Each structure stands twice: as C-alpha cells, then as structure tokens.
XYZ file of C-alpha atoms in Angstrom:
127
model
C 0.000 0.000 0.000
C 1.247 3.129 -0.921
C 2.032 5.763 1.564
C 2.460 9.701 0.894
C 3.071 11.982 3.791
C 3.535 15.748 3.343
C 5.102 18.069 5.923
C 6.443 21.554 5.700
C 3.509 23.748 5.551
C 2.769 27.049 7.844
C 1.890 30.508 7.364
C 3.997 32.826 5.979
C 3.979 36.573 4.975
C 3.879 37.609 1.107
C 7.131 37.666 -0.777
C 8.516 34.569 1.375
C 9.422 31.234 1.141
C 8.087 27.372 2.349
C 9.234 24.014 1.377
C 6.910 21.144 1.387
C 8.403 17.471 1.516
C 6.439 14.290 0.957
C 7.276 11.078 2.029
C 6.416 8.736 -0.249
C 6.737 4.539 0.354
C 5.398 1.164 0.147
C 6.420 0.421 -3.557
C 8.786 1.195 -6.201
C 8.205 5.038 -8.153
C 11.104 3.944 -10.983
C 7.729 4.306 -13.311
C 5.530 6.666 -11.860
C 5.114 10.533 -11.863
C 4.528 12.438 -8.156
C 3.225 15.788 -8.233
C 1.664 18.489 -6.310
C -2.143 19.677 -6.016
C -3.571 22.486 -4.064
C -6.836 23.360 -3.087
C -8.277 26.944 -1.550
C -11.299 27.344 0.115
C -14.555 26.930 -2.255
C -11.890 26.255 -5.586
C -11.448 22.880 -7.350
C -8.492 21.389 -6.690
C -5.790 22.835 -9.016
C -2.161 21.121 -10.725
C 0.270 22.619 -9.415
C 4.031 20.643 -10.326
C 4.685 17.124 -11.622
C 7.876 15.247 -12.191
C 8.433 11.909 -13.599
C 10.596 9.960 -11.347
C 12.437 8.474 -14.166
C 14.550 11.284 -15.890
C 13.246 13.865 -13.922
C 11.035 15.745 -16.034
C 9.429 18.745 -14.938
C 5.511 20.235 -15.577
C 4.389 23.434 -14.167
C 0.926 25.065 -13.510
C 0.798 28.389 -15.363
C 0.359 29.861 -11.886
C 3.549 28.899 -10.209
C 6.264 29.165 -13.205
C 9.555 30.573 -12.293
C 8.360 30.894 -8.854
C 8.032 27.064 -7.297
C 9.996 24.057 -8.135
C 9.360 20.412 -7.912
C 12.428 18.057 -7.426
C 12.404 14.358 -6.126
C 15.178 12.368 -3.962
C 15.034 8.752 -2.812
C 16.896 7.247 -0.187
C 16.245 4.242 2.459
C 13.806 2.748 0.831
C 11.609 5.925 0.629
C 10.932 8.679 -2.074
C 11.067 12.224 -1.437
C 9.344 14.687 -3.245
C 10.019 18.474 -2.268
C 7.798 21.675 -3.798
C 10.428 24.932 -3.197
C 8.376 28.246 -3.146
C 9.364 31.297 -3.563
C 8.281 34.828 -3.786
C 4.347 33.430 -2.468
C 1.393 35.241 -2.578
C -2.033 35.459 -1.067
C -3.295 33.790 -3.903
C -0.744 30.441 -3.202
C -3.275 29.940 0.456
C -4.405 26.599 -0.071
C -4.191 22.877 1.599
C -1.269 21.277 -0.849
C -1.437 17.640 -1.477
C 1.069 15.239 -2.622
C 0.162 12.558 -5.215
C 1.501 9.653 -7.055
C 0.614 8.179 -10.135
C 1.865 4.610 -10.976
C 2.667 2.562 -13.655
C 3.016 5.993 -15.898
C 5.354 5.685 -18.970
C 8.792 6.683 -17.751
C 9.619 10.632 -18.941
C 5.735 11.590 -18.990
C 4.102 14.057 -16.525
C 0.827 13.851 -16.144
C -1.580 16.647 -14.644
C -4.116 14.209 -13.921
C -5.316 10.453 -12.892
C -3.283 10.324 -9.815
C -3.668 6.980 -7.982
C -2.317 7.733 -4.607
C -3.047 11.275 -2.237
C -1.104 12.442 1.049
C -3.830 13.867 3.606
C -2.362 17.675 2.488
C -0.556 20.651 4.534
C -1.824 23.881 4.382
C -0.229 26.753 3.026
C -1.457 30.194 4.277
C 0.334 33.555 2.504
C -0.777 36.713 4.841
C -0.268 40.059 2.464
C-alpha cells in the first residue's frame, strides 16, 4: 500500500518562502510521476508541479512558473518529493497535497489520474 506523507507547511507573509516534503513509500516510483495539487477554500483542486521519477522531467501550472519548483530524492527505501516556493502570494493559500501516479510511462508528466493522495498541509500567505 502506498504511503504519501507531506510536511512543511505554515503561514507565511507575502514575498517569502516554504518548502513542502512528501514522504512517499510502500512500492517502487522507478515508473511513476509524483506531483503536487492544491486546493483553496470553495476552488477545485488545481495542478500545481509534476515530475516523472524516471529522468526527472518537470511540468508546471501556469500559476507557479519561475516561482516554485518540484524536485524528487530517494533514499532508504523511501521517495522524497520536495515543492520549493518562492516569492508566495495570497493567492498560493491553499491545503497542498502530494500525489503519485503509478505505472506511468517513464519521462511523462501527467496533470491528472493520480492513484495515490497524502492527507495535504496547508499553506497560508498573509499580504
């Protein structure tokens, strides 16, 4: 059973920075993409970054170019996948999830049909 556990978020003023880690286990990710959701109060829930674990391609929302990055790390038996943000603003407040999708051809990243969800960390930007 796949497990995905996010830490990292917090409240932070406008213009700053958070890091959001997600640790992912209970199988191998050599074929899968991870990426990262969000969700604000009353929105759908929104792509935000996605990487494929093999190659490390890289797929950002329109919303967050140039100002978050996606990157992935594996070691004992557990994947990590980390969202950097920078230069936030109000409009980043939202619960962030981490998800996994499986079995994915290696290279792709998908912005959709994710298999596996973390219970999300919220991210609150005060301007």
């Amino acid at each position: 059973q796949v497990q995905l556990v996010e830490s990292g978020g917090g409240l932070v003023q406008a213009g700053g920075s958070l890091r959001l880690s997600c640790a992912a286990s209970g199988r191998a990710f050599s074929n899968s993409a991870m990426g990262w959701f969000r969700q604000a109060p009353g929105k759908e829930r929104e792509f935000v970054a996605g990487i494929a674990w093999s190659g490390g391609r890289t797929y950002y929302g329109d919303s967050v170019k140039g100002r978050f990055t996606i990157s992935r790390d594996y070691a004992k038996n557990t994947a990590y996948l980390y969202l950097q943000m920078n230069s936030l603003k109000s409009e980043d407040t939202a619960v962030y999830y981490c998800a996994a999708r499986t079995a994915y051809p290696p290279g792709g990243v998908p912005i959709s049909g994710y298999d596996y969800w973390g219970q999300g960390t919220q991210v609150t930007v005060s301007s």
